[in-house]
mmCIF file of C-alpha atoms and ligand atoms in Angstrom:
data_model
loop_
_atom_site.group_PDB
_atom_site.id
_atom_site.type_symbol
_atom_site.label_atom_id
_atom_site.label_comp_id
_atom_site.label_asym_id
_atom_site.label_seq_id
_atom_site.Cartn_x
_atom_site.Cartn_y
_atom_site.Cartn_z
ATOM 1 C CA MET W 24 251.160 115.138 -86.321
ATOM 2 C CA GLN W 25 248.356 114.252 -88.755
ATOM 3 C CA THR W 26 246.540 116.983 -89.973
ATOM 4 C CA LEU W 27 243.707 117.516 -87.557
ATOM 5 C CA ASN W 28 240.525 116.887 -89.066
ATOM 6 C CA TYR W 29 238.259 119.139 -87.511
ATOM 7 C CA SER W 30 235.347 117.021 -88.334
ATOM 8 C CA LEU W 31 236.680 114.273 -86.430
ATOM 9 C CA ILE W 32 237.162 116.435 -83.173
ATOM 10 C CA ILE W 33 233.855 118.715 -83.784
ATOM 11 C CA ILE W 34 230.891 115.913 -84.580
ATOM 12 C CA PRO W 35 231.807 113.795 -82.073
ATOM 13 C CA LEU W 36 232.029 117.174 -79.626
ATOM 14 C CA MET W 37 228.653 118.207 -81.095
ATOM 15 C CA LYS W 38 227.536 114.387 -80.416
ATOM 16 C CA LYS W 39 228.657 114.661 -76.771
ATOM 17 C CA ILE W 40 226.969 117.941 -76.294
ATOM 18 C CA LEU W 41 223.747 116.930 -77.440
ATOM 19 C CA LEU W 42 224.027 113.782 -75.539
ATOM 20 C CA VAL W 43 224.408 115.558 -72.302
ATOM 21 C CA ALA W 44 221.779 117.847 -73.367
ATOM 22 C CA CYS W 45 219.497 115.006 -73.708
ATOM 23 C CA LEU W 46 220.312 113.552 -70.435
ATOM 24 C CA ALA W 47 220.039 117.114 -68.792
ATOM 25 C CA ALA W 48 216.927 117.151 -70.544
ATOM 26 C CA GLY W 49 215.979 113.309 -69.532
ATOM 27 C CA SER W 50 216.856 114.185 -65.999
ATOM 28 C CA LEU W 51 214.002 116.757 -66.028
ATOM 29 C CA TYR W 52 212.099 113.295 -66.288
ATOM 30 C CA ALA W 53 214.429 111.158 -65.333
ATOM 31 C CA GLN W 54 213.681 111.378 -61.168
ATOM 32 C CA LYS W 55 214.750 107.815 -60.842
ATOM 33 C CA SER W 56 211.835 106.581 -58.600
ATOM 34 C CA ASP W 57 212.650 104.161 -55.634
ATOM 35 C CA ILE W 58 209.791 101.878 -56.943
ATOM 36 C CA SER W 59 210.838 98.582 -55.641
ATOM 37 C CA ALA W 60 210.224 95.070 -57.338
ATOM 38 C CA LYS W 61 211.127 93.393 -54.152
ATOM 39 C CA ASN W 62 207.746 95.226 -52.493
ATOM 40 C CA VAL W 63 205.752 94.647 -55.942
ATOM 41 C CA GLN W 64 206.724 90.681 -55.168
ATOM 42 C CA LYS W 65 206.199 90.785 -51.489
ATOM 43 C CA HIS W 66 202.388 92.048 -52.487
ATOM 44 C CA ILE W 67 201.622 89.791 -55.255
ATOM 45 C CA THR W 68 203.171 86.604 -53.144
ATOM 46 C CA TYR W 69 200.731 87.256 -50.416
ATOM 47 C CA LEU W 70 197.526 88.217 -52.172
ATOM 48 C CA ALA W 71 197.809 85.696 -54.937
ATOM 49 C CA SER W 72 198.835 82.722 -52.413
ATOM 50 C CA ASP W 73 196.479 79.796 -51.971
ATOM 51 C CA GLU W 74 195.630 80.945 -48.320
ATOM 52 C CA LEU W 75 193.335 83.897 -50.061
ATOM 53 C CA LYS W 76 191.678 81.267 -52.146
ATOM 54 C CA GLY W 77 191.463 83.496 -55.500
ATOM 55 C CA ARG W 78 189.775 86.523 -53.599
ATOM 56 C CA GLY W 79 186.447 85.546 -54.683
ATOM 57 C CA THR W 80 183.945 88.890 -53.870
ATOM 58 C CA GLY W 81 182.173 88.652 -50.700
ATOM 59 C CA THR W 82 184.193 85.555 -49.287
ATOM 60 C CA LYS W 83 186.364 85.465 -46.067
ATOM 61 C CA GLU W 84 189.537 85.628 -47.910
ATOM 62 C CA GLU W 85 188.706 88.770 -50.115
ATOM 63 C CA LYS W 86 187.904 90.339 -46.507
ATOM 64 C CA MET W 87 191.606 89.512 -45.372
ATOM 65 C CA SER W 88 192.653 91.082 -48.640
ATOM 66 C CA ALA W 89 190.937 94.365 -47.867
ATOM 67 C CA ASP W 90 192.221 94.308 -44.223
ATOM 68 C CA TYR W 91 195.873 93.539 -46.126
ATOM 69 C CA ILE W 92 195.451 96.960 -48.043
ATOM 70 C CA ALA W 93 193.749 99.080 -45.361
ATOM 71 C CA LYS W 94 196.679 97.977 -42.734
ATOM 72 C CA TYR W 95 199.314 98.778 -45.410
ATOM 73 C CA PHE W 96 197.624 102.288 -46.358
ATOM 74 C CA LYS W 97 197.750 103.076 -42.390
ATOM 75 C CA GLU W 98 201.128 102.296 -42.127
ATOM 76 C CA ILE W 99 202.265 104.471 -45.036
ATOM 77 C CA GLY W 100 200.181 107.293 -43.258
ATOM 78 C CA LEU W 101 197.454 107.665 -45.674
ATOM 79 C CA GLN W 102 194.096 109.077 -44.547
ATOM 80 C CA PRO W 103 191.071 106.764 -44.058
ATOM 81 C CA LYS W 104 188.900 107.959 -46.918
ATOM 82 C CA GLY W 105 186.059 104.961 -47.173
ATOM 83 C CA THR W 106 182.677 105.338 -45.180
ATOM 84 C CA ASN W 107 183.924 102.911 -42.733
ATOM 85 C CA GLY W 108 187.785 103.579 -41.865
ATOM 86 C CA TYR W 109 189.343 102.861 -45.205
ATOM 87 C CA GLU W 110 186.670 100.464 -46.135
ATOM 88 C CA GLN W 111 183.678 101.837 -48.481
ATOM 89 C CA PRO W 112 180.957 98.674 -48.333
ATOM 90 C CA PHE W 113 178.432 97.738 -50.486
ATOM 91 C CA LYS W 114 176.271 95.180 -51.595
ATOM 92 C CA ALA W 115 177.193 93.778 -54.714
ATOM 93 C CA ASN W 116 174.532 91.568 -56.835
ATOM 94 C CA LEU W 117 176.357 88.290 -58.008
ATOM 95 C CA ASP W 118 172.896 87.856 -59.790
ATOM 96 C CA THR W 119 169.484 88.335 -59.745
ATOM 97 C CA VAL W 120 169.059 86.262 -56.538
ATOM 98 C CA HIS W 121 172.509 86.426 -54.242
ATOM 99 C CA VAL W 122 173.440 89.520 -52.834
ATOM 100 C CA LEU W 123 177.251 89.687 -51.570
ATOM 101 C CA ASP W 124 178.750 91.932 -48.943
ATOM 102 C CA ALA W 125 181.575 93.817 -50.560
ATOM 103 C CA ARG W 126 183.891 96.733 -49.810
ATOM 104 C CA ASN W 127 186.193 99.375 -51.946
ATOM 105 C CA VAL W 128 189.423 99.821 -49.722
ATOM 106 C CA VAL W 129 190.215 103.765 -50.115
ATOM 107 C CA GLY W 130 193.266 105.989 -48.568
ATOM 108 C CA PHE W 131 194.218 109.612 -49.219
ATOM 109 C CA LEU W 132 197.300 111.441 -49.302
ATOM 110 C CA ASP W 133 196.397 115.130 -48.900
ATOM 111 C CA ASN W 134 198.772 117.540 -50.023
ATOM 112 C CA GLY W 135 196.358 120.309 -49.422
ATOM 113 C CA ALA W 136 195.801 120.861 -53.289
ATOM 114 C CA ASP W 137 192.810 121.930 -55.279
ATOM 115 C CA ARG W 138 193.172 118.721 -57.740
ATOM 116 C CA THR W 139 193.631 115.037 -57.012
ATOM 117 C CA ILE W 140 194.836 112.080 -58.958
ATOM 118 C CA VAL W 141 192.875 108.927 -58.519
ATOM 119 C CA ILE W 142 195.155 105.474 -58.625
ATOM 120 C CA GLY W 143 192.942 102.217 -58.442
ATOM 121 C CA ALA W 144 192.856 98.705 -59.127
ATOM 122 C CA HIS W 145 190.343 95.930 -58.509
ATOM 123 C CA TYR W 146 191.611 93.263 -55.868
ATOM 124 C CA ASP W 147 189.025 90.883 -56.321
ATOM 125 C CA HIS W 148 189.009 87.751 -58.656
ATOM 126 C CA LEU W 149 187.126 84.621 -59.185
ATOM 127 C CA GLY W 150 187.695 82.749 -55.840
ATOM 128 C CA GLU W 151 187.132 79.145 -56.179
ATOM 129 C CA GLY W 152 185.580 79.286 -59.401
ATOM 130 C CA TYR W 153 182.017 79.170 -58.125
ATOM 131 C CA GLN W 154 181.482 83.031 -59.534
ATOM 132 C CA ARG W 155 181.003 83.071 -63.086
ATOM 133 C CA GLY W 156 184.058 84.158 -65.153
ATOM 134 C CA SER W 157 186.370 81.015 -65.248
ATOM 135 C CA LEU W 158 187.747 79.923 -68.791
ATOM 136 C CA ILE W 159 188.116 76.395 -67.576
ATOM 137 C CA PRO W 160 185.093 74.069 -67.865
ATOM 138 C CA ASP W 161 184.740 72.548 -64.674
ATOM 139 C CA SER W 162 186.136 75.500 -62.287
ATOM 140 C CA LYS W 163 184.194 74.589 -59.091
ATOM 141 C CA GLY W 164 186.760 74.135 -56.029
ATOM 142 C CA LYS W 165 189.534 75.260 -57.955
ATOM 143 C CA ILE W 166 191.711 78.466 -56.632
ATOM 144 C CA HIS W 167 191.887 81.142 -59.313
ATOM 145 C CA ASN W 168 195.009 82.752 -57.698
ATOM 146 C CA GLY W 169 194.684 85.677 -59.924
ATOM 147 C CA ALA W 170 198.605 86.659 -59.476
ATOM 148 C CA ASP W 171 198.356 88.632 -62.760
ATOM 149 C CA ASP W 172 194.601 89.684 -62.667
ATOM 150 C CA ASN W 173 194.991 91.637 -60.449
ATOM 151 C CA ALA W 174 197.070 91.399 -57.786
ATOM 152 C CA SER W 175 199.697 93.016 -59.968
ATOM 153 C CA GLY W 176 197.645 95.699 -60.352
ATOM 154 C CA VAL W 177 196.940 96.196 -56.445
ATOM 155 C CA ALA W 178 200.589 95.894 -55.866
ATOM 156 C CA GLY W 179 200.883 99.128 -58.206
ATOM 157 C CA VAL W 180 198.732 100.865 -56.552
ATOM 158 C CA LEU W 181 200.212 100.098 -52.965
ATOM 159 C CA GLU W 182 203.809 100.325 -54.633
ATOM 160 C CA LEU W 183 202.962 103.858 -55.650
ATOM 161 C CA ALA W 184 201.180 104.888 -52.445
ATOM 162 C CA ARG W 185 204.561 104.256 -50.774
ATOM 163 C CA HIS W 186 206.407 106.110 -53.386
ATOM 164 C CA PHE W 187 204.189 109.347 -53.109
ATOM 165 C CA ALA W 188 203.344 109.259 -49.532
ATOM 166 C CA LYS W 189 207.116 108.987 -48.564
ATOM 167 C CA ASN W 190 208.836 110.865 -51.277
ATOM 168 C CA LYS W 191 208.756 114.228 -49.313
ATOM 169 C CA VAL W 192 207.585 115.950 -52.365
ATOM 170 C CA LYS W 193 204.399 118.012 -51.935
ATOM 171 C CA GLU W 194 202.763 117.612 -55.450
ATOM 172 C CA LYS W 195 200.431 119.998 -56.823
ATOM 173 C CA HIS W 196 197.640 117.011 -56.650
ATOM 174 C CA ASN W 197 196.327 115.062 -53.636
ATOM 175 C CA PHE W 198 196.085 111.285 -54.371
ATOM 176 C CA LEU W 199 193.423 108.919 -53.826
ATOM 177 C CA PHE W 200 194.510 105.266 -53.753
ATOM 178 C CA ILE W 201 191.144 102.885 -54.079
ATOM 179 C CA CYS W 202 191.094 99.181 -54.490
ATOM 180 C CA PHE W 203 187.794 97.934 -55.939
ATOM 181 C CA SER W 204 185.909 94.688 -55.381
ATOM 182 C CA ALA W 205 183.397 92.854 -57.485
ATOM 183 C CA GLU W 206 185.550 94.172 -60.980
ATOM 184 C CA GLU W 207 184.765 90.497 -61.988
ATOM 185 C CA LEU W 208 181.181 90.773 -61.481
ATOM 186 C CA GLY W 209 180.819 93.945 -63.973
ATOM 187 C CA LEU W 210 183.066 96.643 -62.425
ATOM 188 C CA LEU W 211 180.123 96.918 -59.622
ATOM 189 C CA GLY W 212 182.788 98.189 -56.840
ATOM 190 C CA SER W 213 184.008 101.121 -59.501
ATOM 191 C CA LYS W 214 180.591 102.008 -60.184
ATOM 192 C CA TYR W 215 179.497 102.050 -56.783
ATOM 193 C CA TYR W 216 182.544 104.493 -55.819
ATOM 194 C CA ALA W 217 181.767 106.506 -59.003
ATOM 195 C CA ASN W 218 178.226 107.061 -57.947
ATOM 196 C CA ASN W 219 178.834 107.547 -54.306
ATOM 197 C CA PRO W 220 182.367 109.174 -54.052
ATOM 198 C CA THR W 221 183.902 110.079 -50.961
ATOM 199 C CA ILE W 222 185.768 113.054 -52.399
ATOM 200 C CA ASP W 223 184.504 115.751 -54.599
ATOM 201 C CA LEU W 224 184.839 114.093 -58.169
ATOM 202 C CA SER W 225 184.933 117.432 -59.903
ATOM 203 C CA THR W 226 188.362 117.720 -57.911
ATOM 204 C CA VAL W 227 189.964 114.858 -59.706
ATOM 205 C CA ASN W 228 191.943 115.766 -62.597
ATOM 206 C CA LEU W 229 192.787 112.047 -64.015
ATOM 207 C CA MET W 230 192.172 108.253 -63.143
ATOM 208 C CA LEU W 231 195.063 105.775 -63.468
ATOM 209 C CA ASN W 232 193.805 102.406 -63.180
ATOM 210 C CA PHE W 233 196.150 98.940 -63.604
ATOM 211 C CA ASP W 234 194.628 95.728 -64.424
ATOM 212 C CA MET W 235 197.017 92.739 -65.536
ATOM 213 C CA ILE W 236 200.519 94.328 -65.315
ATOM 214 C CA GLY W 237 202.301 91.729 -64.224
ATOM 215 C CA ARG W 238 203.313 90.080 -67.439
ATOM 216 C CA PHE W 239 205.959 92.409 -68.706
ATOM 217 C CA ASP W 240 207.870 91.369 -71.743
ATOM 218 C CA SER W 241 210.227 93.558 -73.031
ATOM 219 C CA ASN W 242 209.646 92.554 -76.642
ATOM 220 C CA LYS W 243 206.203 93.185 -76.401
ATOM 221 C CA ALA W 244 204.303 96.573 -76.208
ATOM 222 C CA ILE W 245 202.435 97.448 -73.018
ATOM 223 C CA THR W 246 199.032 98.740 -73.934
ATOM 224 C CA VAL W 247 198.161 102.179 -72.518
ATOM 225 C CA GLY W 248 194.453 102.709 -72.783
ATOM 226 C CA GLY W 249 192.142 105.753 -72.441
ATOM 227 C CA TRP W 250 194.507 107.633 -74.913
ATOM 228 C CA GLY W 251 191.882 109.639 -76.385
ATOM 229 C CA THR W 252 190.249 110.909 -73.175
ATOM 230 C CA SER W 253 192.791 113.765 -73.152
ATOM 231 C CA PRO W 254 194.631 115.749 -76.024
ATOM 232 C CA THR W 255 197.323 116.103 -73.079
ATOM 233 C CA TRP W 256 198.157 112.156 -73.094
ATOM 234 C CA GLY W 257 200.048 112.486 -76.400
ATOM 235 C CA GLN W 258 202.261 115.226 -75.161
ATOM 236 C CA VAL W 259 203.102 114.044 -71.945
ATOM 237 C CA ILE W 260 203.537 110.286 -72.457
ATOM 238 C CA PRO W 261 205.791 109.637 -75.274
ATOM 239 C CA PRO W 262 208.749 111.463 -73.768
ATOM 240 C CA VAL W 263 208.842 109.094 -70.519
ATOM 241 C CA LEU W 264 207.948 106.077 -72.393
ATOM 242 C CA GLU W 265 210.792 106.460 -74.634
ATOM 243 C CA ARG W 266 213.192 107.654 -72.213
ATOM 244 C CA ASP W 267 212.517 104.338 -70.252
ATOM 245 C CA LYS W 268 212.560 102.547 -73.532
ATOM 246 C CA MET W 269 209.025 101.053 -73.113
ATOM 247 C CA ALA W 270 207.570 99.980 -75.933
ATOM 248 C CA PHE W 271 203.838 100.724 -76.004
ATOM 249 C CA LYS W 272 201.097 100.711 -78.083
ATOM 250 C CA ILE W 273 197.703 102.944 -77.533
ATOM 251 C CA ASP W 274 193.981 102.370 -77.161
ATOM 252 C CA SER W 275 192.043 105.426 -77.280
ATOM 253 C CA ALA W 276 188.694 104.233 -75.810
ATOM 254 C CA GLY W 277 187.959 105.620 -72.299
ATOM 255 C CA ALA W 278 185.690 102.996 -71.847
ATOM 256 C CA GLY W 279 186.296 99.303 -71.827
ATOM 257 C CA ALA W 280 186.464 95.942 -69.448
ATOM 258 C CA SER W 281 188.193 97.199 -66.409
ATOM 259 C CA ASP W 282 187.355 100.056 -63.986
ATOM 260 C CA HIS W 283 188.808 103.282 -65.655
ATOM 261 C CA THR W 284 185.247 103.187 -67.092
ATOM 262 C CA SER W 285 183.388 104.155 -64.111
ATOM 263 C CA PHE W 286 185.375 107.206 -64.183
ATOM 264 C CA TYR W 287 185.291 108.056 -67.620
ATOM 265 C CA VAL W 288 181.851 108.155 -67.782
ATOM 266 C CA LYS W 289 181.855 110.904 -64.941
ATOM 267 C CA LYS W 290 183.664 112.453 -67.872
ATOM 268 C CA ILE W 291 187.264 112.438 -66.001
ATOM 269 C CA PRO W 292 190.312 111.638 -68.232
ATOM 270 C CA VAL W 293 191.412 108.129 -67.786
ATOM 271 C CA LEU W 294 194.597 105.826 -68.316
ATOM 272 C CA PHE W 295 194.605 102.344 -68.257
ATOM 273 C CA PHE W 296 197.953 99.950 -67.927
ATOM 274 C CA PHE W 297 197.755 96.394 -69.404
ATOM 275 C CA THR W 298 200.450 93.898 -69.864
ATOM 276 C CA GLY W 299 198.249 91.862 -72.417
ATOM 277 C CA VAL W 300 196.081 88.783 -72.019
ATOM 278 C CA HIS W 301 198.023 85.310 -71.904
ATOM 279 C CA GLY W 302 196.821 82.016 -71.923
ATOM 280 C CA ASP W 303 196.603 81.685 -67.912
ATOM 281 C CA TYR W 304 193.898 84.601 -68.122
ATOM 282 C CA HIS W 305 190.907 83.800 -65.488
ATOM 283 C CA LYS W 306 192.421 80.180 -64.984
ATOM 284 C CA PRO W 307 193.909 78.841 -61.955
ATOM 285 C CA SER W 308 197.176 78.731 -63.794
ATOM 286 C CA ASP W 309 197.518 82.582 -63.421
ATOM 287 C CA ASP W 310 199.905 82.150 -60.659
ATOM 288 C CA ILE W 311 203.092 84.022 -58.889
ATOM 289 C CA GLU W 312 205.631 81.995 -60.601
ATOM 290 C CA LEU W 313 204.626 83.977 -64.113
ATOM 291 C CA ILE W 314 204.953 87.357 -62.775
ATOM 292 C CA ASN W 315 207.746 89.720 -63.880
ATOM 293 C CA PHE W 316 208.107 91.621 -60.751
ATOM 294 C CA GLU W 317 210.879 93.720 -62.317
ATOM 295 C CA GLY W 318 209.232 94.440 -65.077
ATOM 296 C CA GLU W 319 205.942 95.774 -63.507
ATOM 297 C CA ALA W 320 208.544 98.048 -61.409
ATOM 298 C CA LYS W 321 209.827 99.178 -64.867
ATOM 299 C CA ILE W 322 206.229 100.244 -65.631
ATOM 300 C CA LEU W 323 205.380 101.631 -62.341
ATOM 301 C CA ASN W 324 208.730 103.798 -62.670
ATOM 302 C CA SER W 325 207.277 105.077 -65.923
ATOM 303 C CA VAL W 326 203.706 105.748 -64.134
ATOM 304 C CA VAL W 327 205.952 108.035 -61.787
ATOM 305 C CA GLY W 328 207.163 110.005 -64.600
ATOM 306 C CA ILE W 329 203.932 110.381 -66.455
ATOM 307 C CA VAL W 330 202.211 111.515 -62.932
ATOM 308 C CA ASN W 331 205.287 114.041 -62.372
ATOM 309 C CA ALA W 332 204.831 115.657 -65.914
ATOM 310 C CA VAL W 333 201.161 116.139 -65.465
ATOM 311 C CA ASP W 334 201.933 117.602 -61.998
ATOM 312 C CA LYS W 335 204.012 120.200 -63.331
ATOM 313 C CA LEU W 336 201.148 121.432 -66.280
ATOM 314 C CA PRO W 337 199.863 124.923 -65.352
ATOM 315 C CA ASN W 338 196.275 123.527 -66.182
ATOM 316 C CA ARG W 339 193.828 120.787 -65.510
ATOM 317 C CA LEU W 340 193.715 118.245 -68.199
ATOM 318 C CA GLU W 341 190.889 118.618 -70.908
ATOM 319 C CA TYR W 342 188.541 115.699 -71.105
ATOM 320 C CA ARG W 343 187.422 114.371 -74.180
ATOM 321 C CA GLU W 344 184.803 111.626 -75.265
ATOM 322 C CA THR W 345 186.027 108.626 -77.200
ATOM 323 C CA ALA W 346 184.505 106.253 -79.877
ATOM 324 C CA MET W 347 182.736 103.311 -78.277
ATOM 325 C CA PRO W 348 185.093 100.517 -77.913
ATOM 326 C CA MET W 349 183.446 97.501 -79.588
ATOM 327 C CA ALA W 350 182.592 99.579 -83.146
ATOM 328 C CA ARG W 351 186.737 99.337 -83.529
ATOM 329 C CA ASN W 352 186.842 95.748 -84.104
ATOM 330 C CA MET W 353 183.449 95.027 -85.393
ATOM 331 C CA SER W 354 181.940 95.584 -89.180
ATOM 332 C CA PHE W 355 179.233 97.769 -87.953
ATOM 333 C CA LYS W 356 178.281 100.252 -90.482
ATOM 334 C CA VAL W 357 176.004 101.854 -87.832
ATOM 335 C CA THR W 358 176.299 102.516 -84.197
ATOM 336 C CA MET W 359 173.901 104.059 -81.532
ATOM 337 C CA GLY W 360 176.800 105.880 -79.300
ATOM 338 C CA LEU W 361 175.597 103.498 -75.973
ATOM 339 C CA LEU W 362 177.440 102.689 -73.148
ATOM 340 C CA LEU W 363 176.460 99.160 -71.765
ATOM 341 C CA ASP W 364 176.469 97.623 -68.635
ATOM 342 C CA TYR W 365 178.805 94.568 -69.603
ATOM 343 C CA SER W 366 177.551 92.789 -66.264
ATOM 344 C CA PHE W 367 173.805 92.798 -66.966
ATOM 345 C CA ASN W 368 172.236 89.203 -67.625
ATOM 346 C CA GLY W 369 169.254 90.155 -69.611
ATOM 347 C CA PRO W 370 166.410 90.370 -70.706
ATOM 348 C CA GLY W 371 167.305 93.381 -72.948
ATOM 349 C CA ILE W 372 170.470 95.255 -72.558
ATOM 350 C CA LYS W 373 171.403 97.843 -69.944
ATOM 351 C CA VAL W 374 172.425 101.333 -70.821
ATOM 352 C CA ASP W 375 174.812 102.949 -68.398
ATOM 353 C CA GLY W 376 175.311 106.001 -70.611
ATOM 354 C CA VAL W 377 174.657 107.690 -73.987
ATOM 355 C CA SER W 378 176.995 109.935 -76.151
ATOM 356 C CA LYS W 379 175.702 113.231 -77.310
ATOM 357 C CA ASN W 380 173.987 113.807 -80.366
ATOM 358 C CA ARG W 381 174.418 109.924 -81.319
ATOM 359 C CA PRO W 382 171.310 107.894 -82.293
ATOM 360 C CA GLY W 383 170.779 106.560 -79.210
ATOM 361 C CA GLU W 384 170.242 109.785 -77.301
ATOM 362 C CA VAL W 385 168.391 111.455 -80.179
ATOM 363 C CA ALA W 386 166.026 108.854 -80.206
ATOM 364 C CA GLY W 387 165.404 109.746 -76.525
ATOM 365 C CA ILE W 388 167.117 106.634 -74.959
ATOM 366 C CA LYS W 389 168.558 107.236 -71.438
ATOM 367 C CA GLY W 390 171.055 105.701 -68.584
ATOM 368 C CA GLY W 391 169.366 103.009 -66.541
ATOM 369 C CA ASP W 392 166.927 102.095 -69.774
ATOM 370 C CA LEU W 393 166.757 98.539 -70.913
ATOM 371 C CA ILE W 394 166.557 97.778 -74.613
ATOM 372 C CA LEU W 395 164.254 94.809 -75.058
ATOM 373 C CA ARG W 396 163.918 94.880 -79.084
ATOM 374 C CA LEU W 397 165.803 96.490 -82.094
ATOM 375 C CA ASP W 398 163.127 96.355 -84.729
ATOM 376 C CA LYS W 399 162.544 92.463 -85.004
ATOM 377 C CA TYR W 400 165.541 91.690 -83.115
ATOM 378 C CA THR W 401 165.216 90.410 -79.452
ATOM 379 C CA LEU W 402 167.990 91.524 -77.323
ATOM 380 C CA ASN W 403 169.178 89.541 -74.232
ATOM 381 C CA THR W 404 173.106 89.786 -74.577
ATOM 382 C CA ILE W 405 175.469 92.351 -75.782
ATOM 383 C CA TYR W 406 176.293 90.105 -78.872
ATOM 384 C CA ASP W 407 172.380 89.904 -79.868
ATOM 385 C CA TYR W 408 172.799 93.762 -80.013
ATOM 386 C CA MET W 409 175.990 93.843 -82.055
ATOM 387 C CA GLY W 410 174.298 91.418 -84.516
ATOM 388 C CA ALA W 411 171.577 93.207 -84.683
ATOM 389 C CA LEU W 412 173.596 96.640 -85.398
ATOM 390 C CA GLY W 413 175.318 94.746 -88.290
ATOM 391 C CA LYS W 414 172.044 94.466 -90.133
ATOM 392 C CA PHE W 415 171.342 98.253 -90.182
ATOM 393 C CA GLU W 416 172.029 101.118 -92.434
ATOM 394 C CA LYS W 417 172.577 104.736 -92.575
ATOM 395 C CA GLY W 418 169.799 106.416 -92.891
ATOM 396 C CA GLN W 419 167.330 103.361 -91.938
ATOM 397 C CA THR W 420 164.668 104.187 -88.997
ATOM 398 C CA VAL W 421 163.874 101.248 -86.577
ATOM 399 C CA GLU W 422 161.909 100.670 -83.466
ATOM 400 C CA ALA W 423 163.454 100.411 -80.240
ATOM 401 C CA GLU W 424 161.344 98.868 -77.416
ATOM 402 C CA VAL W 425 162.608 100.317 -73.993
ATOM 403 C CA GLN W 426 161.743 99.420 -70.466
ATOM 404 C CA ARG W 427 162.176 102.305 -68.303
ATOM 405 C CA GLY W 428 161.279 101.427 -64.895
ATOM 406 C CA ALA W 429 157.721 100.302 -65.258
ATOM 407 C CA ASP W 430 157.134 101.846 -68.137
ATOM 408 C CA LYS W 431 157.404 100.231 -71.698
ATOM 409 C CA LEU W 432 158.410 102.765 -74.520
ATOM 410 C CA THR W 433 158.805 102.365 -78.137
ATOM 411 C CA LEU W 434 161.205 104.980 -79.586
ATOM 412 C CA PRO W 435 162.307 105.325 -83.158
ATOM 413 C CA VAL W 436 165.975 105.088 -83.984
ATOM 414 C CA THR W 437 167.358 106.628 -87.023
ATOM 415 C CA PHE W 438 171.051 105.746 -87.825
ATOM 416 C CA LYS W 439 173.581 108.204 -89.269
HETATM 417 ZN ZN1 LIG N 3 191.004 92.267 -63.906
#
C-alpha cells in the first residue's frame, strides 16, 4: 500500500467538485436548445435559390419571399402583427424618381407579458443587380443570391421563432419577429417600422438584429455589435458565449450599417450578430454552398442562452447612447454627434438624429435637416462630410448651411 498522498486524492476530488459545480452552474444557462441546422439549411436553400432571383426590393420574387416568411409565421402559430395580416406594406424610394412597393413581415408571440423582445433581419437583397449596391462592375442581369446577406439572418429569425413558439415556456417577454424589406436601399423597412410601429415601442426591452450570420468560422470571432447600448450586455453575454466556447469580438456602437440602427435611435438597447465580411459580399457568388449551417445553429443556440438570461432579469434593461460609429476608424479631432441617413443621395447630407449636448445639437441642427455646406466645404456625400470634419480643430466655430424644409438656415457650429 503506498503511502497515501492525500494531495493526490483531495486535489482531483476538489477539481471534480468544481467541475460538477461548473457544469451544474452551466446548466443554469446550458438549456441545450432544439435549434436545428437542418431547419436553417431549409430556409436558406429556398430564400437564396435562383428561383427567388436575389430578392430585390419591390420585385415579384421578393414578394414570394415575404409569402414564405408569413406562411411560416402562421404555421408556428404567431399572431399577424402587420397592418395587412403579417405584412406591413410601405413605399420604398429607390431614388428620387422610382418608388417601389415593399413590405415588412411581422409576427407576434404573445406571452401576456409587459415587455417585448424584437428579433429581426432584412430579407431583401440586390436582386439581379439592377438596384445599387453590387460590388461587381457589370452587375445587371446577374442574380445576387444573398445566401449570407441575408437569407442567413432570416433563417435565424424563423428558427428562433419556431423555438420560442414551441418551447412550452411562457417567458417574461413577448416576442416580435420581423423581417425587413429595403435594407439594401438604406434601412428603409426598419426605419419605416420604427416610425410606424404596430406595437407600443416603449414596451420593447431590446432588439436583436441578424445580418450575415452564415459564414461562421470557429477560428474567427463573431462580432457582437451594440455592446455599448446597455451596461447589462457585459454581464449577461460573456458567460453564455464562454459556455459555448464561442469566440467573439465586441463593437460598442448602437448605430451601424444594418437594421438595429433604426431601433437604437428610438432609445432601445440593441444587439447585432455578424460573422464578418468576405470576398463574396454583395456579389453573385454569395451562394448557399458557402454557408456554414451548423455554425449558424451554434450562434442561434447562444442567442437562446442570452435571451433566457435577459428573461430572468428582474428589471428592464438600461439604455445607453454610444459614440458615433465612424469616429472610431477615422482620424477626426472633432465630431458633431450626428446620426446620418446612409441612404440619402444628396445634395447635402441628411441628418437622422442628433446626440445630446454635442456640437450639432448645440448649434440647433435637428433630425430631418440637410447640411449643404460646412465652412467652405460643400457636402454631397458622407465622405465629403468626413473629409471636412478632418479639417477642423477643437474650439473652432464654423458656419453650417442647413436646408430645413423650404427654409435655408446658417448655424454656427462650435467644436468641443
Ligand atoms: Zn445585409
